[in-house]
Tab-separated table of C-alpha atoms in Angstrom:
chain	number	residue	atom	x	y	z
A	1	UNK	CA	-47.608	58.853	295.338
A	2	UNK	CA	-45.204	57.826	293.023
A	3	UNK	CA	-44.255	53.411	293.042
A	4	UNK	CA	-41.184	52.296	294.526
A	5	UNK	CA	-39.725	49.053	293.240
A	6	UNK	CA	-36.557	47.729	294.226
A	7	UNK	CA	-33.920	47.030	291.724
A	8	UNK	CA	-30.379	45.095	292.258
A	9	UNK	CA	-30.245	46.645	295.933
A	10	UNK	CA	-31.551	49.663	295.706
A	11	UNK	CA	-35.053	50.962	296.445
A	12	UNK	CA	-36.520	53.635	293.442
A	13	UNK	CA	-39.036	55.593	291.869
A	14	UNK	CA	-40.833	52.907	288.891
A	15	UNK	CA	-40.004	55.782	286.431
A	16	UNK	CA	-36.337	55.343	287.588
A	17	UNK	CA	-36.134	51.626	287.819
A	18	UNK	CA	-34.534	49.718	284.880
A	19	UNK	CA	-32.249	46.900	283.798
A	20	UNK	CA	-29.061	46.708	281.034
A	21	UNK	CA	-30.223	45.863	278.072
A	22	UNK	CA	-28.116	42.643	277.989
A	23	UNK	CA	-29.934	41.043	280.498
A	24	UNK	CA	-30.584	37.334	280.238
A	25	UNK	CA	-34.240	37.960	281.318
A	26	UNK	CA	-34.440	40.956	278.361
A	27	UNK	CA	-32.794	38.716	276.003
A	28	UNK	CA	-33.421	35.008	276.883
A	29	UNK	CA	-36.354	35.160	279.090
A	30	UNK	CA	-33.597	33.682	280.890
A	31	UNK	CA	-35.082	33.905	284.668
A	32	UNK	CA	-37.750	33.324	287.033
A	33	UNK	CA	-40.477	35.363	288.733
A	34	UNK	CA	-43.384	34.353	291.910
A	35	UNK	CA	-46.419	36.748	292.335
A	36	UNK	CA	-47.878	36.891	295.972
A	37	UNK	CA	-51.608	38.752	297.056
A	38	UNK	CA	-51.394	41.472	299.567
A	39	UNK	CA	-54.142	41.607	302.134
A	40	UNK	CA	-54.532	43.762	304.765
A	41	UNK	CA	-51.201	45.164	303.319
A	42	UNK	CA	-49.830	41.764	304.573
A	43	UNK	CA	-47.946	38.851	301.852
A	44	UNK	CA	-49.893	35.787	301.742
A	45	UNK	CA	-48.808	32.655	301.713
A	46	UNK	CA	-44.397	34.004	301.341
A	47	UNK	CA	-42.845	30.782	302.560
A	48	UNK	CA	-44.651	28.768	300.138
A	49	UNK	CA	-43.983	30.986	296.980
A	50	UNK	CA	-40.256	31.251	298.265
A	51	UNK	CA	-40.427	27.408	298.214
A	52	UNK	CA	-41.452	27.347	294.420
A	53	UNK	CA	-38.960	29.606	293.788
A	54	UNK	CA	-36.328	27.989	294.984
A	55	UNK	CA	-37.331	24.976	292.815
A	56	UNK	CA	-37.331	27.252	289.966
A	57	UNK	CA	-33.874	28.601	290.287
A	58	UNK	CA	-32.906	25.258	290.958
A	59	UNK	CA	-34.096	23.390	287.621
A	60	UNK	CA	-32.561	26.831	285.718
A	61	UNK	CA	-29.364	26.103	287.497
A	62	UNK	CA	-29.328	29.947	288.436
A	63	UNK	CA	-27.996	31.173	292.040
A	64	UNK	CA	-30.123	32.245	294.896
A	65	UNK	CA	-29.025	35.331	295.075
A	66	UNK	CA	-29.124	35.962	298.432
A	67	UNK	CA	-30.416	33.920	301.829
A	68	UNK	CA	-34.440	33.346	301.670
A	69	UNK	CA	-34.927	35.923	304.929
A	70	UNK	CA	-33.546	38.728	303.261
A	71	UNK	CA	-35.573	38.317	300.142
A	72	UNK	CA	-39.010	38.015	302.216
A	73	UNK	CA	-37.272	41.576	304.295
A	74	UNK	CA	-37.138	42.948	300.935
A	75	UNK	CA	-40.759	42.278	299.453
A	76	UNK	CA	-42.138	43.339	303.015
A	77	UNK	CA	-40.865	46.610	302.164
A	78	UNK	CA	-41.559	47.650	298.372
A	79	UNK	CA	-44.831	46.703	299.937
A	80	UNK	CA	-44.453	48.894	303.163
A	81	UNK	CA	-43.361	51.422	300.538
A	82	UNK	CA	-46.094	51.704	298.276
A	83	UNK	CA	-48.834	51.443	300.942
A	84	UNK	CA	-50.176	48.716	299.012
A	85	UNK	CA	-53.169	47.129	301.553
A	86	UNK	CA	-54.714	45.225	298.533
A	87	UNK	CA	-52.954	44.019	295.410
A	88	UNK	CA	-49.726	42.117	294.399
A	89	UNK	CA	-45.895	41.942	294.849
A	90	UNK	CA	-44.124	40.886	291.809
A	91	UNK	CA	-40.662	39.194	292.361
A	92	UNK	CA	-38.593	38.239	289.319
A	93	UNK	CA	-34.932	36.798	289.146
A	94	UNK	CA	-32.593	36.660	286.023
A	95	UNK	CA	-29.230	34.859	285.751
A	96	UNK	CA	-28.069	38.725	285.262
A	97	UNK	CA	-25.981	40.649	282.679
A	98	UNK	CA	-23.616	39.376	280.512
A	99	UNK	CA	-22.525	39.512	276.670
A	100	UNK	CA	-25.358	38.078	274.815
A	101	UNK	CA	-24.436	34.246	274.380
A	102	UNK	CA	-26.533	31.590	274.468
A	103	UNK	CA	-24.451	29.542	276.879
A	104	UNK	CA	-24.317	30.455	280.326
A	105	UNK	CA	-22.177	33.404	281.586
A	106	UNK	CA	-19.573	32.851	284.278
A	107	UNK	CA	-20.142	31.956	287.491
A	108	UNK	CA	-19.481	34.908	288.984
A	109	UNK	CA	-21.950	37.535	287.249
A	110	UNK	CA	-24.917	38.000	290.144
A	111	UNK	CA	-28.688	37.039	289.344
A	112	UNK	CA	-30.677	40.455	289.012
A	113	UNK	CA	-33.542	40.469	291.406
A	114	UNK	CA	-36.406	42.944	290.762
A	115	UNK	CA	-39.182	43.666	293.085
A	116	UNK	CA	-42.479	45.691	292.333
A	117	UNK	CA	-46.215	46.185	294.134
A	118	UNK	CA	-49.633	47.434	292.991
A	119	UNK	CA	-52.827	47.932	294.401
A	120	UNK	CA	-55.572	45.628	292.968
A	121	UNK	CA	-59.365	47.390	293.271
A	122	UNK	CA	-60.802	44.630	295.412
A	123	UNK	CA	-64.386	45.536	295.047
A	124	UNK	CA	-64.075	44.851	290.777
A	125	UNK	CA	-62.677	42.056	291.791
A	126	UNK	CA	-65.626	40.811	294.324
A	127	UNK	CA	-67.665	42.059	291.643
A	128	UNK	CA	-66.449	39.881	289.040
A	129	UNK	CA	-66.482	37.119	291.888
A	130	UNK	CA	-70.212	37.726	292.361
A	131	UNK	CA	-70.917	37.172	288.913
A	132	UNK	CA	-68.015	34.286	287.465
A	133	UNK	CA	-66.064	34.402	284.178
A	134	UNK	CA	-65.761	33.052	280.342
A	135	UNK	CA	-63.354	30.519	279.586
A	136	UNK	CA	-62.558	29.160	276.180
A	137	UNK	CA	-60.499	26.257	276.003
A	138	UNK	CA	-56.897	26.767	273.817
A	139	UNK	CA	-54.648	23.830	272.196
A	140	UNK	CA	-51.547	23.195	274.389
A	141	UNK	CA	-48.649	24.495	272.904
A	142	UNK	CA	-46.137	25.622	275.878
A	143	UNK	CA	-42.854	23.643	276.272
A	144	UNK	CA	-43.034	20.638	278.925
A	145	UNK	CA	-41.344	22.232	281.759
A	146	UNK	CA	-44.428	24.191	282.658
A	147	UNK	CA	-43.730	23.261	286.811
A	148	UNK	CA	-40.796	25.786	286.481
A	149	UNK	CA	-42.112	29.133	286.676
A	150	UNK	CA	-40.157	31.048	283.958
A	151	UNK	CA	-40.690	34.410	282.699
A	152	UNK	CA	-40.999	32.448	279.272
A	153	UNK	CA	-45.019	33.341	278.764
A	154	UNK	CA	-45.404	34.158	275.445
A	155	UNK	CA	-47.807	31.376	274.481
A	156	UNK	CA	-49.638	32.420	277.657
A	157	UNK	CA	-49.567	35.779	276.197
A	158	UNK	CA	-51.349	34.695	273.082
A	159	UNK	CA	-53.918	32.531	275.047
A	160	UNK	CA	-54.943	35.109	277.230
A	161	UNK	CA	-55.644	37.270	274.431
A	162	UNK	CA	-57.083	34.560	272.384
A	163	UNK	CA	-59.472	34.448	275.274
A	164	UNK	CA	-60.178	38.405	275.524
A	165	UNK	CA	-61.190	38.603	272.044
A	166	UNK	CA	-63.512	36.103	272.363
A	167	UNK	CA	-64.919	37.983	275.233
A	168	UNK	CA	-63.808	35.414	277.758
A	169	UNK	CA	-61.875	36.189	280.916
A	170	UNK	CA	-59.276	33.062	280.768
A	171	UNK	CA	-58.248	30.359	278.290
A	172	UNK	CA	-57.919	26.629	279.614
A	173	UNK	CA	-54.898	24.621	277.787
A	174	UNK	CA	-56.199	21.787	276.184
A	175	UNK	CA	-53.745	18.777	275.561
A	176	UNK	CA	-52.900	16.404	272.216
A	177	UNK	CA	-55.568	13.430	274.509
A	178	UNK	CA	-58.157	16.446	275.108
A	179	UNK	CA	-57.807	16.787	278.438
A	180	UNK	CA	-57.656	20.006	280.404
A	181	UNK	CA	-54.256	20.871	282.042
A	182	UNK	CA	-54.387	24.582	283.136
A	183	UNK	CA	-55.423	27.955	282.384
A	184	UNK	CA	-53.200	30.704	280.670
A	185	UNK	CA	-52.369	32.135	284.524
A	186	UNK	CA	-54.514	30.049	286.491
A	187	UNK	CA	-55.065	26.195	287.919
A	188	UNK	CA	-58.516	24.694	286.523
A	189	UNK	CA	-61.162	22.954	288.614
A	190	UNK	CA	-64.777	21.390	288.404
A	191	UNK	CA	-67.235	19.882	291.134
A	192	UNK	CA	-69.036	17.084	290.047
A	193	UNK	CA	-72.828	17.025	290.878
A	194	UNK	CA	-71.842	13.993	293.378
A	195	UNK	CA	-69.742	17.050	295.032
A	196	UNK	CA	-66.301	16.097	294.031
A	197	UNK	CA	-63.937	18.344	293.564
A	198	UNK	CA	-61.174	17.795	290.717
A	199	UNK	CA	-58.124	19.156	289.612
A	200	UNK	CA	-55.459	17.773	287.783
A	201	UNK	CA	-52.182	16.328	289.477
A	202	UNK	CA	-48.929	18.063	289.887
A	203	UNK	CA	-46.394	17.192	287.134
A	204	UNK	CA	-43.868	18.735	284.792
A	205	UNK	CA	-46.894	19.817	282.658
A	206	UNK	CA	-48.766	22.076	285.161
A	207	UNK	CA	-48.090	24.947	287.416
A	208	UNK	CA	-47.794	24.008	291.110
A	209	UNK	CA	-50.126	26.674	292.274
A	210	UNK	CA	-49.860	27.925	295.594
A	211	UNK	CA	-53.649	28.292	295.620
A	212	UNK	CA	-54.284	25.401	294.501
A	213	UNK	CA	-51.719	23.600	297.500
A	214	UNK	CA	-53.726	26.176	300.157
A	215	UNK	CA	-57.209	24.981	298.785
A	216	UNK	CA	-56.214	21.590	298.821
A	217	UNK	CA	-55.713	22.117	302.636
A	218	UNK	CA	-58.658	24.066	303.380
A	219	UNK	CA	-60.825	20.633	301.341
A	220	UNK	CA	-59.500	18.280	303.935
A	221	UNK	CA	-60.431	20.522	307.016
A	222	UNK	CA	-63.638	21.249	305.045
A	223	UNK	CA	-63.901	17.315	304.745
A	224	UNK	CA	-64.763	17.762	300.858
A	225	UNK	CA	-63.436	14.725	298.444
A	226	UNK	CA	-60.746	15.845	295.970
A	227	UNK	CA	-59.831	13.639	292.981
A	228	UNK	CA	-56.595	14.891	291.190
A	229	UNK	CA	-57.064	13.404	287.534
A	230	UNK	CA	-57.562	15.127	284.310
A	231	UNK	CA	-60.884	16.268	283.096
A	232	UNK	CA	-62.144	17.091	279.209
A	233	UNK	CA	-63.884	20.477	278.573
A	234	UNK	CA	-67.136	18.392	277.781
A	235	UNK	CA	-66.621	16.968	281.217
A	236	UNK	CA	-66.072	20.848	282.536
A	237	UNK	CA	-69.588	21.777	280.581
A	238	UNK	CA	-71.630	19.072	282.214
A	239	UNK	CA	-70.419	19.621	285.513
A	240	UNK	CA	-72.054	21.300	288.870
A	241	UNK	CA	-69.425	24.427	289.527
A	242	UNK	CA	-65.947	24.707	287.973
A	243	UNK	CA	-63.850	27.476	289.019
A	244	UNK	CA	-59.969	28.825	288.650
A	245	UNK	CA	-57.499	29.600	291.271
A	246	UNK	CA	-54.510	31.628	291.467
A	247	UNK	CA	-52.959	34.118	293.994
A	248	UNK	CA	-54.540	37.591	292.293
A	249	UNK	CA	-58.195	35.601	291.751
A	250	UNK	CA	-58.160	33.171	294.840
A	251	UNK	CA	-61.337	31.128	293.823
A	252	UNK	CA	-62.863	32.392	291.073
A	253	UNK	CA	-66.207	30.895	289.399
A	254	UNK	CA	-66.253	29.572	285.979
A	255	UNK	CA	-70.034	30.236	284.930
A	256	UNK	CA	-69.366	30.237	281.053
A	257	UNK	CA	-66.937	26.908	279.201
A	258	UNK	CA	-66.448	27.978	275.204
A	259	UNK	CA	-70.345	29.450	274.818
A	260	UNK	CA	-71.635	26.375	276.986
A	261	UNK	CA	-73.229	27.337	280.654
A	262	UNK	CA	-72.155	25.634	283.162
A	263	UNK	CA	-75.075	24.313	285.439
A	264	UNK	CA	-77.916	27.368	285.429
A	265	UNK	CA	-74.965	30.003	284.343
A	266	UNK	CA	-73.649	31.355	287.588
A	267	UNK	CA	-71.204	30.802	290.485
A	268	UNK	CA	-71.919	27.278	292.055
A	269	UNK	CA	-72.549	27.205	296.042
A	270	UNK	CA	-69.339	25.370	297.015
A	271	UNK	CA	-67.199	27.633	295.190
A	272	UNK	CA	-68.579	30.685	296.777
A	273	UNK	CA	-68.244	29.491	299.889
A	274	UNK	CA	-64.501	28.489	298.929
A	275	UNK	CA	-63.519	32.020	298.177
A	276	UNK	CA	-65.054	32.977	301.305
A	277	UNK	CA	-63.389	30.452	303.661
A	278	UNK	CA	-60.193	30.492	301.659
A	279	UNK	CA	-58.303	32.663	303.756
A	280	UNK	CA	-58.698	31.107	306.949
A	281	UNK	CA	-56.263	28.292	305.505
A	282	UNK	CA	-53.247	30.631	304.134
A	283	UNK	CA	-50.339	32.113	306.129
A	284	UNK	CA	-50.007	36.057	306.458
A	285	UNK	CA	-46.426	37.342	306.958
């Protein structure tokens, strides 16, 4: 069956679906985008994501482009369409076509708003679950406005890869003090072996995930301790579990820091039974 993504308004076949060339998000990385999971061919966690969005395209200064409703109608449906059950919907938003110039275009040229969904195989993914991933730890070098979730990811780009050829599955951004701030495309977390669990605080230099805010919820009914303060990858060695979260991995264990095992070398207890409880905390639309 051939993907269906939805383009500017209209519904069409992938091989069909494009953009002008003179795009802002083509030539500028000049837009915005939100990822959701499908499960049980249901969006996880929309209002949330449509919530970060709209903080995006507010700190861009770029229009909604149309009423929240009718963008959650619209993912709903290039995910009805391509029978996705497990997997992701991809929503991206530029400031639209115009002339290339580095100031903004007029007012009244629209945002282009691009929809797409895939299936995800679920059982690699339980598989790599069942067994954790490789991190390596990469020098921070993204600009400071990391909350806003632009299409800008080339030095996320060159982490991730800097982590694949080093066999790893994720690279961990390491700042000028040495401490931890996120992963390429994921939040980073540890448990101490008093059973704390730690993350680093929102700010301008981290991702908001949604994943992270769901977990945090599900830790409080769970009545585990969270401590939201940066943590050094020596810290992230010596520690009980550490894990990553992000809406395509949920909770995924972190067995392996830079060639250093964590604990005995495989997925700690806690986070295992994080990924499995994780769901009862997020909202299916």
């Amino acid at each position: 069956m051939a993907r269906i993504a939805y383009v500017n308004g209209c519904y069409k076949n992938m091989r069909d679906a494009s953009v002008n060339i003179e795009d802002r998000g083509f030539q500028f990385a000049d837009g915005v985008y939100e990822v959701c999971e499908i499960r049980g061919g249901r969006i996880v966690d929309l209002p949330r994501h449509l919530g970060r969005l709209q903080h995006s395209l507010s700190e861009l200064r770029i229009a909604l482009p149309m009423a929240l409703p009718a963008l959650s109608v619209i993912m709903h449906e290039v995910v009805r369409r391509n029978r996705v059950n497990y997997g992701i919907v991809y929503l991206q938003i530029t400031r639209g076509v115009a002339r290339r110039d580095h100031g903004f275009p007029a007012a009244n040229v629209p945002p282009t708003v691009v929809v797409s969904a895939r299936k995800l195989n679920f059982a690699k993914n339980q598989d790599t679950a069942a067994h954790g991933i490789k991190v390596i730890t990469y020098p921070e070098n993204r600009w400071p406005r990391v909350d806003i979730k632009s299409v800008a990811l080339l030095p996320n780009v060159l982490a991730k890869q800097a982590a694949r050829e080093a066999g790893a599955y994720e690279a961990w951004y390491v700042d000028a003090d040495g401490f931890v701030t996120e992963g390429s495309s994921s939040n980073a977390w540890i448990i101490t072996h008093d059973g704390v669990l730690v993350t680093r605080s929102t700010s301008d230099a981290i991702l908001s995930g949604i994943t992270r805010a769901v977990l945090i919820d599900a830790l409080a009914a769970m009545q585990l301790t969270l401590e939201q303060r940066p943590f050094t990858p020596q810290e992230a060695i010596q520690a009980a579990e550490a894990f990553v979260t992000a809406s395509s991995q949920i909770v995924m264990p972190v067995v392996m820091i830079d060639g250093h095992a964590v604990a005995d070398g495989n997925p700690g207890r806690i986070t295992r039974k994080l990924r499995e409880e994780f769901h009862r905390f997020a909202l299916f639309s």
